[in-house]
Short mmCIF file of C-alpha atoms in Angstrom, two decimals:
data_model
loop_
_atom_site.label_atom_id
_atom_site.label_comp_id
_atom_site.label_asym_id
_atom_site.label_seq_id
_atom_site.Cartn_x
_atom_site.Cartn_y
_atom_site.Cartn_z
CA MET N 1 -8.16 49.13 22.64
CA ARG N 2 -11.17 47.49 24.78
CA LEU N 3 -13.51 46.74 21.99
CA LEU N 4 -10.42 44.80 20.00
CA LEU N 5 -10.06 42.45 23.56
CA ILE N 6 -13.73 42.16 23.43
CA LEU N 7 -13.77 40.75 19.89
CA LEU N 8 -10.89 38.62 20.30
CA LEU N 9 -12.48 36.96 23.40
CA TYR N 10 -15.78 36.83 21.31
CA PHE N 11 -14.13 34.82 18.33
CA LEU N 12 -11.80 32.58 20.61
CA ASN N 13 -15.09 31.43 22.70
CA PHE N 14 -16.73 31.19 19.19
CA ASN N 15 -14.05 29.01 17.95
CA HIS N 16 -14.37 26.88 21.24
CA SER N 17 -18.21 26.56 20.57
CA LEU N 18 -17.79 25.12 17.11
CA SER N 19 -15.29 22.26 18.55
CA GLU N 20 -17.24 19.18 20.08
CA ILE N 21 -16.33 17.07 23.06
CA ILE N 22 -17.83 13.74 22.40
CA PHE N 23 -16.60 12.04 25.77
CA GLU N 24 -14.26 13.16 28.49
CA GLU N 25 -14.12 10.91 31.41
CA ARG N 26 -12.16 12.03 34.69
CA PHE N 27 -13.74 9.05 36.92
CA GLU N 28 -15.13 11.38 39.49
CA ASP N 29 -18.37 11.10 40.80
CA GLY N 30 -21.07 9.18 38.78
CA TRP N 31 -18.24 7.00 36.58
CA LYS N 32 -20.10 3.61 37.58
CA ASP N 33 -23.16 4.82 35.43
CA ARG N 34 -21.23 5.12 32.68
CA TRP N 35 -18.98 2.04 32.68
CA VAL N 36 -19.76 -1.38 32.67
CA LEU N 37 -17.56 -4.35 33.78
CA SER N 38 -17.59 -7.08 31.45
CA ASP N 39 -18.09 -10.91 32.62
CA TRP N 40 -15.44 -12.12 29.88
CA LYS N 41 -13.31 -14.79 31.55
CA ARG N 42 -15.05 -14.52 34.90
CA SER N 43 -16.31 -17.87 34.84
CA GLU N 44 -12.85 -19.15 34.02
CA GLY N 45 -11.85 -17.33 37.15
CA LYS N 46 -9.24 -15.27 34.93
CA ALA N 47 -11.02 -11.77 35.03
CA GLY N 48 -9.66 -8.72 36.89
CA THR N 49 -11.68 -6.07 38.52
CA PHE N 50 -10.62 -2.22 38.65
CA LYS N 51 -10.01 -0.42 41.87
CA HIS N 52 -10.90 3.49 41.91
CA THR N 53 -8.01 5.03 43.15
CA ALA N 54 -5.17 7.68 42.95
CA GLY N 55 -2.34 5.27 43.74
CA ARG N 56 0.17 4.76 45.85
CA TRP N 57 1.84 7.99 44.67
CA ALA N 58 -0.09 11.05 43.36
CA ALA N 59 0.09 15.04 42.96
CA ASP N 60 -3.37 15.09 44.21
CA PRO N 61 -5.02 12.38 45.97
CA ASP N 62 -8.17 12.84 45.07
CA ASP N 63 -7.94 12.67 41.32
CA LYS N 64 -8.65 8.69 41.03
CA GLY N 65 -8.70 6.68 37.92
CA LEU N 66 -9.23 3.07 37.19
CA GLN N 67 -6.33 0.45 38.29
CA THR N 68 -5.80 -2.62 37.40
CA TYR N 69 -4.83 -4.47 40.70
CA ILE N 70 -4.58 -8.40 40.67
CA ASP N 71 -1.97 -9.87 38.48
CA ALA N 72 -2.08 -12.19 35.62
CA ARG N 73 -5.72 -11.40 34.88
CA HIS N 74 -7.75 -10.36 31.81
CA TYR N 75 -9.26 -6.74 32.25
CA ALA N 76 -12.37 -5.42 30.42
CA ILE N 77 -14.76 -2.28 31.03
CA SER N 78 -16.38 -0.10 28.62
CA ALA N 79 -18.64 2.65 28.16
CA LYS N 80 -21.16 3.59 25.72
CA ILE N 81 -20.88 7.58 24.41
CA PRO N 82 -22.78 9.42 22.15
CA GLN N 83 -22.17 8.28 18.43
CA PHE N 84 -19.63 10.11 16.81
CA SER N 85 -18.65 10.27 13.33
CA ASN N 86 -15.35 11.80 11.78
CA LYS N 87 -16.34 12.43 8.53
CA ASN N 88 -14.93 15.64 7.56
CA ARG N 89 -13.84 16.28 11.06
CA THR N 90 -10.90 15.99 12.78
CA LEU N 91 -10.67 12.95 15.37
CA VAL N 92 -8.80 13.39 18.74
CA PHE N 93 -8.58 10.58 20.85
CA GLN N 94 -6.52 11.08 24.43
CA TYR N 95 -6.26 9.28 27.66
CA SER N 96 -3.35 9.16 30.34
CA ILE N 97 -1.83 6.21 32.00
CA LYS N 98 0.38 5.07 35.10
CA PHE N 99 2.18 2.23 35.29
CA GLU N 100 2.79 1.44 39.14
CA GLN N 101 3.96 -1.72 38.81
CA ASP N 102 6.98 -3.19 37.42
CA ILE N 103 5.20 -4.55 34.22
CA GLU N 104 6.42 -7.40 32.57
CA CYS N 105 4.10 -8.13 29.59
CA GLY N 106 0.72 -6.47 29.38
CA GLY N 107 -1.13 -3.68 27.83
CA GLY N 108 -1.98 -0.58 28.47
CA TYR N 109 -4.28 0.63 25.58
CA VAL N 110 -7.73 1.52 24.91
CA LYS N 111 -10.42 0.68 21.97
CA LEU N 112 -12.89 2.59 20.28
CA MET N 113 -15.73 0.44 18.74
CA SER N 114 -18.30 1.29 16.12
CA ALA N 115 -20.76 -1.89 15.84
CA TYR N 116 -23.10 -2.60 18.96
CA VAL N 117 -21.42 -4.09 22.00
CA ASN N 118 -23.06 -6.44 24.65
CA GLN N 119 -20.84 -4.69 27.29
CA LYS N 120 -21.17 -7.61 30.13
CA LYS N 121 -19.66 -9.71 27.09
CA PHE N 122 -17.24 -7.17 26.08
CA GLY N 123 -13.49 -8.98 25.57
CA GLY N 124 -10.70 -9.85 23.28
CA ASP N 125 -12.43 -10.92 20.32
CA THR N 126 -14.89 -7.64 20.30
CA PRO N 127 -14.44 -6.32 17.16
CA TYR N 128 -13.34 -2.60 17.38
CA SER N 129 -12.53 0.50 14.97
CA PHE N 130 -9.07 1.57 16.61
CA MET N 131 -6.81 0.62 19.12
CA PHE N 132 -4.23 2.81 20.66
CA GLY N 133 -1.87 2.87 23.89
CA PRO N 134 1.28 1.15 25.27
CA ASP N 135 2.16 -2.35 24.89
CA ILE N 136 4.90 -4.24 26.97
CA CYS N 137 6.42 -7.25 27.11
CA GLY N 138 9.95 -7.82 28.32
CA THR N 139 12.99 -5.92 26.97
CA GLN N 140 12.20 -6.25 23.54
CA THR N 141 8.75 -4.84 23.26
CA LYS N 142 8.01 -1.15 24.39
CA LYS N 143 5.99 0.05 21.93
CA LEU N 144 2.75 2.28 21.03
CA GLN N 145 -0.01 0.21 19.38
CA VAL N 146 -1.85 2.29 16.70
CA ILE N 147 -4.04 -0.29 15.18
CA VAL N 148 -6.78 0.63 12.65
CA SER N 149 -9.59 -1.30 11.44
CA TYR N 150 -10.50 -1.19 7.67
CA GLN N 151 -13.06 -3.41 6.23
CA GLY N 152 -13.12 -5.98 8.99
CA GLN N 153 -9.30 -6.32 9.00
CA ASN N 154 -7.05 -4.70 11.45
CA TYR N 155 -3.71 -2.91 10.26
CA PRO N 156 -1.14 -1.99 12.85
CA ILE N 157 1.11 1.20 12.17
CA LYS N 158 4.33 0.36 10.31
CA LYS N 159 6.33 2.61 12.12
CA ASP N 160 7.75 1.70 15.84
CA ILE N 161 7.07 4.30 18.37
CA GLU N 162 8.63 3.86 21.52
CA CYS N 163 6.00 4.39 24.62
CA GLU N 164 7.00 5.44 28.17
CA THR N 165 7.86 2.88 31.03
CA ASP N 166 8.67 4.67 33.88
CA LYS N 167 5.86 4.79 36.88
CA LEU N 168 4.69 8.21 36.17
CA THR N 169 1.54 9.49 34.53
CA HIS N 170 1.68 9.98 30.71
CA PHE N 171 -0.51 11.27 28.04
CA TYR N 172 -1.14 9.63 24.84
CA THR N 173 -2.90 11.51 22.09
CA PHE N 174 -3.93 10.42 18.52
CA ILE N 175 -5.08 13.08 15.94
CA LEU N 176 -6.86 12.11 12.55
CA ARG N 177 -7.53 14.74 10.04
CA PRO N 178 -9.68 14.82 7.34
CA ASP N 179 -7.01 14.88 4.81
CA ALA N 180 -6.08 11.42 6.50
CA THR N 181 -2.88 12.78 8.15
CA TYR N 182 -2.36 11.97 11.89
CA SER N 183 -0.16 12.66 14.72
CA VAL N 184 0.79 10.89 17.52
CA LEU N 185 1.40 12.82 20.82
CA ILE N 186 3.17 11.75 24.10
CA ASP N 187 2.82 14.39 26.90
CA ASN N 188 1.77 16.95 24.29
CA ARG N 189 5.24 16.39 22.35
CA GLU N 190 4.64 14.61 18.83
CA ARG N 191 6.42 11.54 18.43
CA GLU N 192 5.17 10.68 14.77
CA SER N 193 3.45 11.70 12.30
CA GLY N 194 2.28 10.93 8.43
CA SER N 195 -0.58 9.66 6.43
CA LEU N 196 -2.91 6.59 6.57
CA TYR N 197 -2.21 6.06 3.10
CA THR N 198 1.73 5.50 3.51
CA ASP N 199 2.21 4.32 7.32
CA TRP N 200 -0.27 1.21 7.32
CA ASP N 201 -0.71 -1.50 4.89
CA ILE N 202 -4.33 -0.76 4.33
CA LEU N 203 -4.73 -0.29 0.70
CA PRO N 204 -2.60 -1.65 -2.09
CA PRO N 205 0.40 0.47 -3.08
CA PRO N 206 -0.60 2.40 -6.34
CA LYS N 207 2.35 1.45 -7.90
CA ILE N 208 4.63 -1.89 -7.92
CA LYS N 209 7.59 -3.17 -9.80
CA ASP N 210 7.08 -4.54 -13.02
CA VAL N 211 8.13 -8.36 -12.24
CA HIS N 212 8.19 -8.61 -16.06
CA ALA N 213 10.55 -5.87 -17.15
CA LYS N 214 14.04 -7.30 -18.51
CA LYS N 215 17.26 -4.85 -18.95
CA PRO N 216 17.06 -4.11 -22.54
CA SER N 217 20.13 -5.80 -24.59
CA ASN N 218 21.53 -2.51 -25.78
CA TRP N 219 21.51 -0.84 -22.26
CA ASP N 220 25.24 0.05 -21.12
CA ASP N 221 25.64 0.11 -17.51
CA ARG N 222 29.15 0.20 -17.22
CA GLU N 223 29.98 3.18 -15.71
CA TYR N 224 34.00 3.34 -16.52
CA ILE N 225 35.41 1.56 -19.58
CA THR N 226 38.77 0.70 -20.87
CA ASP N 227 39.90 3.72 -23.10
CA PRO N 228 39.12 2.26 -27.05
CA ASN N 229 41.63 4.47 -28.45
CA ASP N 230 44.39 2.87 -26.09
CA VAL N 231 45.20 0.00 -28.57
CA LYS N 232 48.45 -1.66 -29.72
CA PRO N 233 50.04 0.09 -32.55
CA GLN N 234 49.98 -1.61 -35.97
CA GLY N 235 53.43 -3.71 -36.28
CA TYR N 236 54.16 -3.12 -32.69
CA ASP N 237 54.99 -7.20 -32.31
CA SER N 238 57.39 -6.42 -34.99
CA ILE N 239 60.04 -4.45 -33.34
CA PRO N 240 62.94 -6.40 -32.40
CA LYS N 241 64.23 -6.48 -28.89
CA GLU N 242 67.81 -5.89 -30.33
CA ILE N 243 69.08 -3.95 -33.12
CA PRO N 244 72.45 -3.85 -34.82
CA ASP N 245 74.71 -1.22 -33.50
CA PRO N 246 74.35 1.56 -36.04
CA LYS N 247 77.82 2.96 -34.91
CA ALA N 248 79.78 -0.06 -35.09
CA LYS N 249 82.47 -0.42 -38.22
CA LYS N 250 83.69 -3.55 -39.48
CA PRO N 251 87.52 -3.93 -38.33
CA VAL N 252 90.05 -2.96 -41.17
CA ASP N 253 91.96 -6.05 -40.79
CA TRP N 254 88.69 -8.39 -40.87
CA ASP N 255 88.87 -11.11 -43.52
CA GLU N 256 85.89 -12.65 -44.68
CA GLU N 257 87.24 -15.39 -46.04
CA GLU N 258 88.91 -16.18 -43.03
CA ASP N 259 86.51 -14.69 -40.49
CA GLY N 260 82.97 -14.94 -42.02
CA ILE N 261 80.70 -12.11 -42.74
CA TRP N 262 81.03 -9.41 -40.36
CA ARG N 263 78.22 -8.56 -38.18
CA PRO N 264 77.91 -5.59 -36.05
CA LYS N 265 77.31 -6.47 -32.46
CA LYS N 266 73.65 -6.10 -30.88
CA ILE N 267 72.34 -3.71 -28.81
CA PRO N 268 69.17 -2.89 -26.99
CA ASN N 269 66.54 -1.47 -29.32
CA PRO N 270 65.33 2.01 -27.68
CA ALA N 271 62.09 1.61 -29.79
CA TYR N 272 61.25 -1.38 -28.14
CA LYS N 273 58.88 -1.42 -25.13
CA GLY N 274 58.39 -4.75 -24.44
CA PRO N 275 54.90 -6.76 -24.23
CA TRP N 276 52.31 -4.08 -25.26
CA LYS N 277 50.02 -3.13 -22.33
CA PRO N 278 47.66 -1.15 -22.02
CA LYS N 279 48.07 2.75 -20.29
CA VAL N 280 48.93 2.19 -16.81
CA LEU N 281 48.63 5.22 -14.04
CA VAL N 282 51.75 5.76 -11.78
CA PHE N 283 50.72 7.07 -8.31
CA ARG N 284 53.10 9.19 -6.41
CA PHE N 285 51.51 9.67 -3.10
CA ASN N 286 50.90 7.50 0.06
CA LEU N 287 48.96 4.70 0.33
CA ARG N 288 45.89 6.26 2.03
CA LYS N 289 45.59 8.76 -0.46
CA LEU N 290 45.64 6.21 -2.94
CA ILE N 291 42.54 4.22 -1.67
CA THR N 292 40.54 7.38 -1.51
CA CYS N 293 41.43 8.64 -4.75
CA SER N 294 38.68 8.26 -7.25
CA ILE N 295 40.65 7.60 -10.12
CA PHE N 296 41.99 4.53 -8.39
CA LYS N 297 38.54 3.08 -7.92
CA HIS N 298 38.14 2.95 -11.83
CA LEU N 299 41.44 0.98 -12.28
CA GLU N 300 41.17 -2.72 -13.35
CA HIS N 301 44.37 -4.57 -12.74
CA GLY N 302 46.20 -1.26 -13.00
CA VAL N 303 44.60 -0.52 -16.01
CA GLN N 304 43.37 2.99 -16.42
CA LYS N 305 39.50 3.32 -17.41
CA ILE N 306 37.95 6.26 -18.83
CA LYS N 307 33.97 7.38 -18.32
CA ASN N 308 31.98 5.40 -20.72
CA PRO N 309 29.96 8.02 -23.25
CA ASN N 310 27.30 5.49 -23.73
CA TYR N 311 26.63 4.92 -19.83
CA LYS N 312 22.79 4.77 -19.17
CA GLY N 313 23.20 4.22 -15.33
CA LYS N 314 22.35 1.20 -13.36
CA TRP N 315 19.18 -0.53 -14.69
CA LYS N 316 16.41 -0.59 -12.00
CA ILE N 317 13.25 -2.40 -12.69
CA PRO N 318 10.57 0.18 -13.57
CA TRP N 319 7.40 0.95 -11.59
CA ILE N 320 3.96 0.45 -13.09
CA ASP N 321 0.46 1.19 -12.25
CA ASN N 322 -0.77 -1.13 -9.81
CA PRO N 323 -4.01 -2.95 -11.11
CA GLU N 324 -5.33 -4.07 -7.74
CA PHE N 325 -5.09 -0.38 -6.47
CA VAL N 326 -8.44 1.04 -5.80
CA ASP N 327 -8.24 4.92 -3.99
CA ASP N 328 -10.54 5.36 -1.24
CA PRO N 329 -10.99 9.44 -0.79
CA ASP N 330 -12.83 8.42 2.63
CA LEU N 331 -9.93 6.35 3.87
CA TYR N 332 -9.59 8.75 7.20
CA VAL N 333 -13.56 7.94 7.79
CA TRP N 334 -14.43 5.58 10.65
CA LYS N 335 -17.55 4.11 11.22
CA PRO N 336 -19.45 6.21 14.01
CA ILE N 337 -17.58 5.51 17.37
CA LYS N 338 -20.34 4.26 19.84
CA TYR N 339 -18.16 2.68 22.82
CA ILE N 340 -14.75 3.26 24.60
CA GLY N 341 -13.58 0.01 25.90
CA ILE N 342 -10.37 -0.89 28.07
CA GLU N 343 -9.35 -4.42 27.24
CA VAL N 344 -5.87 -5.71 28.25
CA TRP N 345 -4.30 -8.63 29.73
CA GLN N 346 -1.43 -8.13 32.28
CA VAL N 347 0.91 -10.34 34.18
CA LYS N 348 1.53 -7.56 36.71
CA ALA N 349 -1.21 -5.25 37.58
CA GLY N 350 -1.03 -1.79 38.72
CA SER N 351 -2.02 0.52 35.82
CA ILE N 352 -4.21 3.42 36.40
CA TYR N 353 -6.14 4.73 33.51
CA ASP N 354 -7.61 8.11 33.44
CA ASN N 355 -8.49 11.63 31.86
CA ILE N 356 -10.27 10.08 28.92
CA LEU N 357 -11.27 12.26 25.92
CA LEU N 358 -12.98 11.55 22.66
CA CYS N 359 -13.07 15.21 20.66
CA ASP N 360 -12.68 17.23 17.46
CA ASP N 361 -10.46 19.64 19.06
CA PRO N 362 -6.67 19.06 19.19
CA LYS N 363 -6.25 22.46 21.21
CA TYR N 364 -8.76 21.48 23.84
CA ALA N 365 -6.69 17.90 24.28
CA LYS N 366 -3.59 20.34 24.39
CA GLU N 367 -5.24 22.26 27.02
CA VAL N 368 -6.18 19.08 29.00
CA VAL N 369 -2.31 17.98 29.30
CA GLU N 370 -0.98 21.55 30.30
CA GLU N 371 -3.85 21.30 33.02
CA ILE N 372 -3.33 18.21 34.55
CA TRP N 373 0.07 16.60 33.38
CA ALA N 374 2.37 19.65 33.30
CA LYS N 375 0.96 21.42 36.12
CA ASN N 376 1.08 18.29 38.66
CA ARG N 377 4.10 15.95 37.03
CA LEU N 378 6.70 17.65 39.53
CA ALA N 379 4.52 16.81 42.48
CA GLU N 380 3.87 13.63 41.16
CA LYS N 381 7.56 12.95 40.69
CA GLU N 382 8.19 14.19 44.40
CA ALA N 383 5.53 11.49 45.82
CA PHE N 384 7.16 8.71 43.87
CA GLU N 385 10.46 9.36 45.02
CA GLU N 386 8.86 9.66 48.74
CA ALA N 387 7.04 6.47 47.98
CA GLU N 388 10.38 4.57 46.94
CA LYS N 389 12.40 5.72 49.90
CA ILE N 390 9.49 4.13 52.19
CA ARG N 391 9.79 0.87 49.86
CA LEU N 392 13.35 0.86 49.68
CA ALA N 393 13.26 1.10 53.71
CA GLN N 394 11.04 -1.80 54.23
CA GLU N 395 12.73 -3.92 52.22
CA GLU N 396 15.95 -3.43 53.96
CA GLN N 397 14.35 -3.78 57.26
CA GLY N 398 12.59 -6.85 55.78
CA LYS N 399 16.19 -8.28 54.93
CA LYS N 400 17.10 -7.40 58.65
CA ASP N 401 14.50 -9.21 60.33
CA LYS N 402 14.84 -12.08 57.71
CA GLU N 403 18.23 -12.55 58.84
CA GLY N 404 17.68 -12.09 62.59
CA GLU N 405 15.09 -14.94 62.15
CA LYS N 406 17.85 -16.98 60.90
CA LYS N 407 20.23 -16.34 63.69
CA ARG N 408 17.56 -16.93 66.20
CA ASN N 409 16.80 -20.26 64.23
CA ARG N 410 20.55 -21.38 64.09
CA GLY N 411 20.92 -20.64 67.98
CA TRP N 412 17.69 -22.88 68.93
CA ARG N 413 18.87 -25.44 66.68
CA HIS N 414 22.33 -25.25 68.45
CA HIS N 415 20.69 -25.23 71.95
CA LYS N 416 18.62 -28.28 70.99
CA ARG N 417 21.53 -30.56 69.85
CA VAL N 418 23.27 -29.64 73.11
CA LEU N 419 20.27 -30.39 75.14
CA HIS N 420 19.87 -33.89 73.16
CA PHE N 421 23.65 -34.54 74.08
CA CYS N 422 23.14 -34.34 77.38
CA PHE N 423 20.14 -35.84 77.60
CA THR N 424 21.79 -39.05 76.01
CA VAL N 425 24.81 -39.03 78.26
CA PHE N 426 22.62 -38.61 81.30
CA TYR N 427 19.81 -41.73 80.16
CA PHE N 428 22.90 -44.03 79.45
#
């Protein structure tokens, strides 16, 4: 039993040794040596800087990240990392972010870059291989950006993935596998998955509709038709409405010389059915059942219809091979990643970036989330609620102070008017 346990631990450690952590940043001692603050927009007075802090509320005040802290600024900072190629490997990118501000409009994403980057000039126009993270603007835009670059063009994911918008820390994880499948996780819970081939318009579709196709002239798409056997019988129109009464008898005293030719009286002809009409159905149930009855759906002006034996279904435009489609079995392969960068613009600042991870092991990324977020989220929530109580109390006190100031000002104005009146009366 002991031997089995030792072997199990060995294989677990062996599997971990095969995985590789390319870059992991928790913004502890020495982080300034790894990150370069860009001067992009600084000459225009529009560049922001980052503050190394745990924020106004945190489970652990010593667990610090980088916070944007000046409103209406562009933020750009980057780190050079060991070159990483995901060919035949799983790529895992993960980080945490906390929006301490009431974010009105701004990004909270991170970029991975492959080409050489002049880090002091890193900015919004710097090409990137991948952009991932929350993007919020007003009440309409609260989505997770997942943008992949391919042959110099950026392709956003076609699916809408909602991001978190509260004021607590959340982990965002993107996993890309060698079979081009992906997963997006928030706080270790999968929010979306699929394939690069289907969820991005990177490659032209392999099949397209044949715009030149036309419905064949002999294509019968009538599901129900009038019963062809329900036709007007031959001679139907010759049937008289009335016929002589066969039971009538000429009176005994009838004198044809005086009374004329005797003709029996007419009676309704039982064979006469009126003008010919196709067969109709007579329903003997309530209107609700009539509306939902499948037979009723196949009536036209009360005429019963039958299944069309020649029905071929609704004609659809056929799909054909797309002549512009060229498959790329290495669609999942990105140019080797060399830099990680934060480049955002925010109306209101206050976002804290932390726990940035690039590796090839989804299990390790999951363990990081469990170690930090799962362990600290309740304590962080309590710290946030306590901070909110203090903030609301301060706001309430501020309102009272303002009201008191207004009352004092009103009293002073009143005394001033009285003094002015007294002075005027005394002087004159």
